[in-house]
Amino acid sequence: MGKAPAPCWPGAAGALWGRGVRHSRRAALLAAVLAPVAVLAGGAAPQDPLPHDTALLAARALTLPVQGVAREDLVDTFGHARSQGRRHDAIDIMARAGTPVLAVEDGRIAKLFLSKPGGLTIYQFDPSGRYSYYYAHLQRYADGLREGQQVRRGEVIGYVGSTGNACADAPHLHFAIARLPADRAWWKGEALNPYPVLRGP
């Protein structure tokens, strides 16, 4: 989870973040750019590997992790191809650098981690400790955020950026969900598609 590079394309910032461009326009542009990548990889993204878990989490009506983004503006990039034969086990939510990133539900900050692909990242466990929420490419953490901290749904935990292998001109949140193994190791887990979880029924 969290090791797939973000999409990069020339002029992404200008295309997506020009003055007056609405979220729906951004979503359409992102979908148009990423669609050929999925086709080259052999078709559309695979079906959700964990449908029961997806339904359970969707019923919780998680808060969207990027402030100001509407559910209908999300784009499903889960399963899309990335470089070196890797798969994108997350969705990318485009937003201006510095946009607040929100905890999707109550939980605990399991790990604050700086990685080469993900940049500044946060691993948050859900209240049951069964699922992990992964927030990557952050510009910075919220002031005072620390490992072991209990956070509330909608609380600001960081800010959108382009750290790690994200393109500097296309800031976004790389958001992933994983079902944790029995040992609750934060770096492990089986990825599930965040898109149907966040979009809801």
Coordinates of N, CA and C in Angstrom, one line a residue:
M1 N 0.8 -1.2 0.0 CA 0.0 0.0 0.0 C 0.9 1.2 0.0
G2 N 0.6 2.2 -0.9 CA 1.3 3.5 -0.9 C 2.6 3.5 -1.6
K3 N 2.9 2.5 -2.5 CA 4.1 2.5 -3.2 C 4.0 2.8 -4.7
A4 N 2.8 3.1 -5.1 CA 2.6 3.4 -6.5 C 2.8 4.8 -6.8
P5 N 3.6 5.2 -7.8 CA 3.8 6.6 -8.1 C 2.6 7.3 -8.6
A6 N 2.5 8.5 -8.4 CA 1.3 9.3 -8.8 C 1.4 9.6 -10.3
P7 N 0.3 9.9 -11.0 CA 0.3 10.2 -12.4 C 1.0 11.5 -12.6
C8 N 1.8 11.6 -13.7 CA 2.5 12.8 -14.0 C 2.2 13.1 -15.5
W9 N 1.9 14.3 -15.8 CA 1.8 14.7 -17.2 C 2.1 16.2 -17.3
P10 N 2.6 16.6 -18.5 CA 3.0 18.0 -18.6 C 1.8 19.0 -18.4
G11 N 2.0 20.0 -17.7 CA 1.0 21.1 -17.5 C -0.1 20.7 -16.6
A12 N 0.0 19.7 -15.8 CA -1.1 19.2 -15.0 C -1.6 20.3 -14.1
A13 N -0.7 21.1 -13.5 CA -1.2 22.1 -12.6 C -2.1 23.2 -13.3
G14 N -1.6 23.6 -14.5 CA -2.3 24.6 -15.3 C -3.7 24.0 -15.7
A15 N -3.7 22.7 -16.1 CA -4.9 22.2 -16.6 C -6.0 22.0 -15.5
L16 N -5.5 21.6 -14.3 CA -6.4 21.3 -13.3 C -6.8 22.4 -12.3
W17 N -5.8 23.3 -12.2 CA -6.0 24.3 -11.1 C -6.1 25.8 -11.6
G18 N -6.5 25.9 -12.9 CA -6.7 27.3 -13.4 C -7.8 28.0 -12.7
R19 N -7.7 29.3 -12.6 CA -8.7 30.0 -11.8 C -10.1 29.8 -12.4
G20 N -11.0 29.4 -11.5 CA -12.4 29.2 -11.9 C -12.8 27.8 -12.3
V21 N -11.8 26.9 -12.4 CA -12.1 25.5 -12.8 C -12.8 24.8 -11.6
R22 N -13.9 24.2 -11.9 CA -14.7 23.5 -10.9 C -14.2 22.1 -10.6
H23 N -14.6 21.5 -9.5 CA -14.1 20.1 -9.2 C -14.5 19.1 -10.2
S24 N -15.7 19.3 -10.8 CA -16.2 18.3 -11.8 C -15.3 18.3 -13.0
R25 N -14.8 19.5 -13.4 CA -13.9 19.7 -14.5 C -12.6 19.0 -14.2
R26 N -12.1 19.1 -13.0 CA -10.9 18.5 -12.6 C -11.0 17.0 -12.7
A27 N -12.1 16.5 -12.2 CA -12.3 15.0 -12.2 C -12.4 14.5 -13.6
A28 N -13.0 15.2 -14.5 CA -13.1 14.8 -15.9 C -11.7 14.8 -16.6
L29 N -10.9 15.8 -16.3 CA -9.6 15.8 -16.8 C -8.7 14.7 -16.3
L30 N -8.8 14.4 -15.0 CA -8.0 13.4 -14.5 C -8.4 12.0 -15.1
A31 N -9.7 11.8 -15.2 CA -10.2 10.5 -15.8 C -9.7 10.4 -17.2
A32 N -9.7 11.5 -18.0 CA -9.3 11.5 -19.4 C -7.8 11.1 -19.5
V33 N -7.0 11.7 -18.6 CA -5.6 11.4 -18.6 C -5.3 10.0 -18.2
L34 N -6.0 9.5 -17.2 CA -5.6 8.2 -16.7 C -6.2 7.0 -17.5
A35 N -7.3 7.2 -18.2 CA -8.0 6.1 -18.9 C -7.1 5.4 -19.8
P36 N -6.2 6.1 -20.7 CA -5.4 5.3 -21.6 C -4.4 4.5 -20.8
V37 N -3.9 4.9 -19.6 CA -3.0 4.1 -18.9 C -3.6 2.8 -18.5
A38 N -4.9 2.8 -18.0 CA -5.5 1.6 -17.6 C -5.7 0.7 -18.8
V39 N -6.1 1.2 -20.0 CA -6.3 0.4 -21.2 C -5.0 -0.3 -21.6
L40 N -3.8 0.5 -21.5 CA -2.6 -0.1 -21.9 C -2.2 -1.2 -20.9
A41 N -2.7 -1.2 -19.7 CA -2.4 -2.2 -18.7 C -3.2 -3.4 -18.9
G42 N -4.2 -3.4 -19.8 CA -5.0 -4.6 -20.1 C -6.4 -4.4 -19.8
G43 N -6.9 -3.2 -19.7 CA -8.3 -3.0 -19.5 C -8.6 -2.1 -18.3
A44 N -9.8 -2.2 -17.8 CA -10.3 -1.4 -16.7 C -9.7 -1.9 -15.4
A45 N -9.8 -1.1 -14.3 CA -9.3 -1.6 -13.0 C -10.1 -2.9 -12.6
P46 N -9.4 -3.7 -11.9 CA -10.0 -5.0 -11.4 C -11.1 -4.7 -10.5
Q47 N -12.0 -5.7 -10.4 CA -13.1 -5.6 -9.4 C -12.6 -5.6 -8.0
D48 N -13.4 -5.0 -7.1 CA -12.9 -4.9 -5.7 C -12.6 -6.3 -5.1
P49 N -11.4 -6.5 -4.6 CA -11.0 -7.8 -4.1 C -11.6 -8.1 -2.8
L50 N -12.2 -7.1 -2.1 CA -12.8 -7.4 -0.7 C -14.2 -6.8 -0.6
P51 N -15.1 -7.3 -1.3 CA -16.5 -6.7 -1.4 C -17.1 -6.6 0.0
H52 N -17.0 -7.6 0.8 CA -17.6 -7.6 2.2 C -17.1 -6.4 3.0
D53 N -15.7 -6.2 3.0 CA -15.1 -5.1 3.7 C -15.5 -3.8 3.1
T54 N -15.6 -3.7 1.8 CA -16.0 -2.5 1.2 C -17.4 -2.1 1.6
A55 N -18.3 -3.0 1.6 CA -19.7 -2.7 2.0 C -19.8 -2.3 3.5
L56 N -19.0 -2.9 4.3 CA -19.0 -2.6 5.7 C -18.5 -1.1 5.9
L57 N -17.4 -0.8 5.3 CA -16.8 0.6 5.4 C -17.7 1.6 4.7
A58 N -18.3 1.3 3.6 CA -19.2 2.2 3.0 C -20.4 2.6 3.9
A59 N -20.9 1.6 4.7 CA -22.0 1.9 5.6 C -21.6 2.9 6.7
R60 N -20.3 3.1 6.9 CA -19.9 4.0 7.9 C -20.0 5.5 7.4
A61 N -20.2 5.6 6.1 CA -20.2 7.0 5.5 C -19.0 7.8 5.9
L62 N -17.8 7.3 5.6 CA -16.6 8.0 5.9 C -16.6 9.4 5.4
T63 N -15.9 10.3 6.2 CA -15.7 11.7 5.7 C -14.7 11.7 4.6
L64 N -14.9 12.5 3.6 CA -14.0 12.6 2.5 C -12.7 13.2 3.1
P65 N -11.5 12.6 2.7 CA -10.3 13.0 3.3 C -9.7 14.3 2.8
V66 N -10.3 14.9 1.8 CA -9.8 16.2 1.3 C -10.9 17.3 1.4
Q67 N -10.6 18.3 2.2 CA -11.6 19.4 2.4 C -12.0 20.0 1.1
G68 N -13.4 20.2 0.9 CA -13.9 20.9 -0.3 C -14.1 20.0 -1.5
V69 N -13.8 18.7 -1.4 CA -14.0 17.9 -2.6 C -15.4 17.1 -2.3
A70 N -16.2 17.1 -3.4 CA -17.5 16.4 -3.3 C -17.4 14.9 -3.7
R71 N -18.2 14.1 -3.2 CA -18.2 12.7 -3.5 C -18.3 12.4 -5.0
E72 N -19.1 13.2 -5.7 CA -19.3 12.9 -7.1 C -18.1 13.3 -8.0
D73 N -17.2 14.0 -7.3 CA -16.0 14.5 -8.1 C -14.8 13.5 -8.0
L74 N -15.0 12.4 -7.2 CA -13.9 11.4 -7.1 C -13.8 10.6 -8.4
V75 N -12.5 10.2 -8.6 CA -12.2 9.4 -9.8 C -11.6 8.1 -9.4
D76 N -12.1 7.0 -9.9 CA -11.6 5.7 -9.5 C -10.3 5.4 -10.2
T77 N -9.1 5.5 -9.6 CA -7.8 5.2 -10.1 C -7.3 3.9 -9.5
F78 N -8.1 3.2 -8.7 CA -7.6 2.0 -8.1 C -7.4 0.9 -9.2
G79 N -6.2 0.2 -9.1 CA -5.9 -0.8 -10.0 C -5.2 -0.4 -11.3
H80 N -5.1 0.9 -11.5 CA -4.5 1.4 -12.7 C -3.0 1.1 -12.7
A81 N -2.4 1.0 -13.9 CA -1.0 0.6 -14.1 C -0.1 1.8 -13.7
R82 N 1.0 1.4 -13.1 CA 2.1 2.4 -12.8 C 3.4 1.9 -13.4
S83 N 4.4 2.6 -13.2 CA 5.7 2.2 -13.8 C 6.2 0.9 -13.2
Q84 N 7.1 0.2 -13.9 CA 7.7 -1.0 -13.4 C 6.8 -2.1 -13.1
G85 N 5.6 -2.1 -13.8 CA 4.6 -3.2 -13.6 C 3.8 -3.1 -12.3
R86 N 3.9 -2.0 -11.6 CA 3.2 -1.9 -10.4 C 1.7 -1.5 -10.6
R87 N 0.9 -1.7 -9.5 CA -0.5 -1.4 -9.6 C -0.8 -0.3 -8.6
H88 N -1.7 0.6 -8.9 CA -2.1 1.7 -8.0 C -3.2 1.2 -7.1
D89 N -2.8 0.9 -5.8 CA -3.7 0.4 -4.8 C -4.3 1.5 -4.0
A90 N -4.7 2.5 -4.6 CA -5.3 3.7 -3.9 C -6.1 4.5 -4.9
I91 N -6.6 5.6 -4.5 CA -7.1 6.6 -5.4 C -6.4 7.9 -5.2
D92 N -6.3 8.7 -6.2 CA -5.7 10.1 -6.1 C -6.8 11.1 -6.1
I93 N -6.7 12.0 -5.1 CA -7.7 13.1 -5.0 C -7.0 14.4 -5.2
M94 N -7.2 15.0 -6.4 CA -6.6 16.2 -6.7 C -7.1 17.4 -5.9
A95 N -6.1 18.3 -5.5 CA -6.5 19.5 -4.8 C -5.3 20.4 -4.8
R96 N -5.5 21.6 -4.5 CA -4.5 22.6 -4.4 C -3.5 22.3 -3.2
A97 N -2.2 22.5 -3.4 CA -1.3 22.3 -2.3 C -1.7 23.1 -1.1
G98 N -1.7 22.5 0.1 CA -2.0 23.2 1.3 C -3.5 23.0 1.7
T99 N -4.3 22.3 0.8 CA -5.7 22.0 1.2 C -5.7 21.0 2.4
P100 N -6.5 21.3 3.4 CA -6.5 20.4 4.6 C -6.9 19.0 4.2
V101 N -6.2 18.0 4.8 CA -6.5 16.6 4.8 C -7.2 16.2 6.1
L102 N -8.3 15.5 6.0 CA -9.1 15.2 7.2 C -9.1 13.7 7.5
A103 N -9.1 13.4 8.8 CA -9.3 12.0 9.2 C -10.7 11.5 8.7
V104 N -10.7 10.4 8.1 CA -12.0 9.9 7.5 C -13.0 9.4 8.6
E105 N -12.4 9.0 9.7 CA -13.3 8.6 10.8 C -12.4 8.6 12.1
D106 N -13.1 8.4 13.2 CA -12.3 8.3 14.5 C -11.3 7.2 14.4
G107 N -10.2 7.4 15.1 CA -9.1 6.3 15.1 C -7.9 6.8 15.7
R108 N -6.8 6.0 15.5 CA -5.5 6.3 16.1 C -4.4 6.5 15.0
I109 N -3.6 7.4 15.2 CA -2.4 7.6 14.3 C -1.4 6.5 14.6
A110 N -1.3 5.5 13.7 CA -0.4 4.4 14.0 C 1.0 4.7 13.6
K111 N 1.2 5.5 12.5 CA 2.6 5.7 12.1 C 2.6 7.0 11.3
L112 N 3.6 7.9 11.6 CA 4.0 9.0 10.7 C 5.3 8.6 10.0
F113 N 5.3 8.6 8.7 CA 6.4 7.9 8.0 C 6.8 8.8 6.8
L114 N 8.1 8.9 6.6 CA 8.7 9.6 5.4 C 9.2 8.5 4.5
S115 N 8.7 8.3 3.3 CA 9.2 7.3 2.4 C 9.5 7.9 1.0
K116 N 10.4 7.3 0.3 CA 10.7 7.8 -1.0 C 9.5 7.9 -2.0
P117 N 8.7 6.8 -2.1 CA 7.5 7.0 -3.0 C 6.4 7.8 -2.4
G118 N 6.1 7.7 -1.2 CA 4.9 8.3 -0.6 C 5.2 9.7 0.0
G119 N 6.4 10.1 0.2 CA 6.8 11.3 0.8 C 6.3 11.3 2.3
L120 N 5.7 12.4 2.7 CA 5.2 12.5 4.1 C 3.9 11.7 4.1
T121 N 3.8 10.7 5.0 CA 2.6 9.9 5.0 C 2.1 9.7 6.4
I122 N 0.8 9.3 6.5 CA 0.1 9.0 7.7 C -0.6 7.6 7.6
Y123 N -0.4 6.8 8.6 CA -1.2 5.6 8.7 C -2.1 5.7 9.9
Q124 N -3.4 5.7 9.6 CA -4.4 5.8 10.7 C -5.1 4.5 10.8
F125 N -5.2 3.9 12.0 CA -6.1 2.7 12.2 C -7.5 3.1 12.6
D126 N -8.4 2.4 12.1 CA -9.8 2.6 12.5 C -10.1 2.2 13.9
P127 N -11.2 2.5 14.5 CA -11.5 2.2 15.9 C -11.3 0.7 16.3
S128 N -11.6 -0.2 15.3 CA -11.5 -1.6 15.6 C -10.1 -2.1 15.5
G129 N -9.2 -1.4 14.8 CA -7.8 -1.8 14.5 C -7.8 -2.9 13.4
R130 N -8.9 -3.0 12.7 CA -9.0 -3.9 11.6 C -8.5 -3.3 10.3
Y131 N -8.7 -2.0 10.1 CA -8.4 -1.4 8.9 C -7.4 -0.2 9.1
S132 N -6.7 0.0 8.0 CA -5.7 1.1 8.0 C -6.0 2.1 6.9
Y133 N -6.0 3.4 7.2 CA -6.2 4.4 6.2 C -4.8 5.1 6.0
Y134 N -4.5 5.2 4.7 CA -3.1 5.7 4.4 C -3.3 7.0 3.6
Y135 N -2.6 8.0 4.0 CA -2.6 9.4 3.4 C -1.2 9.7 3.0
A136 N -1.0 10.0 1.7 CA 0.4 10.1 1.2 C 0.6 11.4 0.4
H137 N 1.8 11.8 0.1 CA 2.3 12.9 -0.6 C 1.9 14.2 0.1
L138 N 1.9 14.2 1.4 CA 1.5 15.4 2.2 C 2.5 16.5 2.1
Q139 N 2.0 17.7 2.2 CA 2.9 18.9 2.2 C 3.5 18.9 3.6
R140 N 2.7 18.8 4.6 CA 3.1 18.7 6.0 C 2.0 18.1 6.9
Y141 N 2.4 17.8 8.1 CA 1.4 17.3 9.1 C 0.7 18.4 9.8
A142 N -0.4 18.2 10.3 CA -1.1 19.2 11.2 C -0.2 19.4 12.4
D143 N -0.1 20.6 12.9 CA 0.7 21.0 14.0 C 0.4 20.0 15.2
G144 N 1.5 19.5 15.8 CA 1.3 18.7 17.0 C 0.9 17.2 16.7
L145 N 0.7 16.8 15.5 CA 0.3 15.4 15.2 C 1.4 14.5 15.6
R146 N 1.0 13.4 16.3 CA 2.0 12.5 16.8 C 1.5 11.0 16.7
E147 N 2.4 10.1 16.7 CA 2.0 8.7 16.7 C 1.3 8.3 18.0
G148 N 0.3 7.5 17.9 CA -0.5 7.1 19.1 C -1.6 8.1 19.4
Q149 N -1.7 9.2 18.7 CA -2.7 10.2 19.0 C -4.1 9.7 18.5
Q150 N -5.1 9.9 19.3 CA -6.5 9.6 18.9 C -7.0 10.8 18.1
V151 N -7.6 10.6 17.0 CA -8.1 11.6 16.2 C -9.6 11.4 16.0
R152 N -10.3 12.5 15.7 CA -11.7 12.4 15.4 C -12.1 12.6 14.0
R153 N -13.2 12.0 13.6 CA -13.7 12.2 12.2 C -13.7 13.6 11.8
G154 N -13.1 14.0 10.7 CA -13.1 15.4 10.2 C -12.0 16.2 10.7
E155 N -11.2 15.7 11.6 CA -10.1 16.5 12.2 C -9.0 16.7 11.1
V156 N -8.4 17.9 11.1 CA -7.3 18.1 10.2 C -6.1 17.4 10.7
I157 N -5.5 16.5 9.8 CA -4.3 15.8 10.2 C -3.1 16.1 9.3
G158 N -3.3 16.8 8.2 CA -2.2 17.2 7.3 C -2.7 18.1 6.2
Y159 N -1.9 18.3 5.2 CA -2.2 19.2 4.1 C -1.7 18.6 2.8
V160 N -2.5 18.7 1.8 CA -2.2 18.2 0.4 C -0.9 18.7 -0.1
G161 N -0.1 17.8 -0.7 CA 1.2 18.3 -1.2 C 1.6 17.4 -2.4
S162 N 2.9 17.4 -2.6 CA 3.4 16.6 -3.8 C 4.8 16.0 -3.4
T163 N 4.9 15.6 -2.1 CA 6.2 15.0 -1.6 C 6.3 13.6 -2.2
G164 N 7.4 13.0 -2.0 CA 7.7 11.6 -2.6 C 7.8 11.7 -4.1
N165 N 7.2 10.7 -4.7 CA 7.3 10.6 -6.2 C 6.2 11.3 -6.9
A166 N 5.4 12.1 -6.2 CA 4.3 12.9 -6.9 C 4.9 14.0 -7.7
C167 N 4.2 14.4 -8.8 CA 4.7 15.5 -9.6 C 4.5 16.8 -8.9
A168 N 5.5 17.7 -9.0 CA 5.4 18.9 -8.3 C 4.3 19.8 -8.7
D169 N 3.9 19.6 -10.0 CA 2.8 20.5 -10.6 C 1.5 19.8 -10.5
A170 N 1.3 18.7 -9.8 CA 0.0 18.1 -9.6 C -0.2 17.6 -8.2
P171 N -0.3 18.5 -7.3 CA -0.5 18.1 -5.9 C -1.8 17.3 -5.7
H172 N -1.7 16.3 -4.9 CA -2.9 15.5 -4.6 C -2.7 14.6 -3.4
L173 N -3.8 14.1 -2.9 CA -3.7 13.1 -1.8 C -3.9 11.7 -2.4
H174 N -2.9 10.9 -2.1 CA -2.9 9.5 -2.5 C -3.5 8.8 -1.2
F175 N -4.8 8.3 -1.4 CA -5.5 7.7 -0.3 C -5.8 6.2 -0.5
A176 N -5.4 5.4 0.5 CA -5.5 4.0 0.4 C -6.2 3.4 1.7
I177 N -6.8 2.3 1.5 CA -7.4 1.6 2.6 C -6.9 0.1 2.6
A178 N -6.5 -0.4 3.7 CA -6.1 -1.8 3.8 C -6.7 -2.6 4.9
R179 N -7.0 -3.8 4.7 CA -7.5 -4.7 5.8 C -6.2 -5.2 6.5
L180 N -6.0 -5.0 7.7 CA -4.8 -5.3 8.4 C -4.7 -6.8 8.7
P181 N -3.4 -7.3 8.8 CA -3.3 -8.7 9.2 C -3.5 -8.9 10.7
A182 N -3.4 -10.1 11.2 CA -3.6 -10.4 12.6 C -2.7 -9.7 13.5
D183 N -1.4 -9.4 13.0 CA -0.4 -8.8 13.9 C -0.5 -7.3 13.9
R184 N -1.5 -6.7 13.1 CA -1.7 -5.3 13.0 C -0.5 -4.5 12.6
A185 N 0.4 -5.1 11.8 CA 1.5 -4.4 11.3 C 1.1 -3.3 10.4
W186 N 1.5 -2.0 10.6 CA 1.0 -0.9 9.9 C 1.5 -0.9 8.4
W187 N 2.6 -1.6 8.1 CA 3.2 -1.6 6.8 C 2.6 -2.7 5.9
K188 N 1.8 -3.6 6.5 CA 1.2 -4.7 5.8 C -0.3 -4.4 5.5
G189 N -1.0 -5.3 5.0 CA -2.4 -5.2 4.7 C -2.8 -5.6 3.3
E190 N -4.1 -5.9 3.2 CA -4.6 -6.3 1.9 C -5.4 -5.1 1.4
A191 N -5.0 -4.5 0.2 CA -5.7 -3.3 -0.3 C -7.1 -3.5 -0.7
L192 N -7.9 -2.6 -0.4 CA -9.3 -2.6 -1.0 C -9.5 -1.2 -1.7
N193 N -10.5 -1.2 -2.6 CA -10.7 0.0 -3.4 C -11.4 1.1 -2.5
P194 N -10.8 2.3 -2.3 CA -11.4 3.3 -1.5 C -12.6 4.0 -2.3
Y195 N -12.6 3.9 -3.6 CA -13.6 4.6 -4.4 C -15.0 4.3 -4.0
P196 N -15.4 3.0 -4.1 CA -16.8 2.7 -3.7 C -17.1 3.0 -2.2
V197 N -16.1 2.9 -1.4 CA -16.2 3.3 0.1 C -16.6 4.7 0.2
L198 N -15.9 5.6 -0.4 CA -16.0 7.0 -0.3 C -17.2 7.5 -1.1
R199 N -17.5 6.9 -2.2 CA -18.7 7.4 -3.0 C -20.0 7.0 -2.3
G200 N -20.0 5.9 -1.7 CA -21.2 5.4 -1.0 C -22.2 4.8 -2.0
P201 N -23.4 4.5 -1.5 CA -24.4 3.8 -2.3 C -25.0 4.8 -3.3

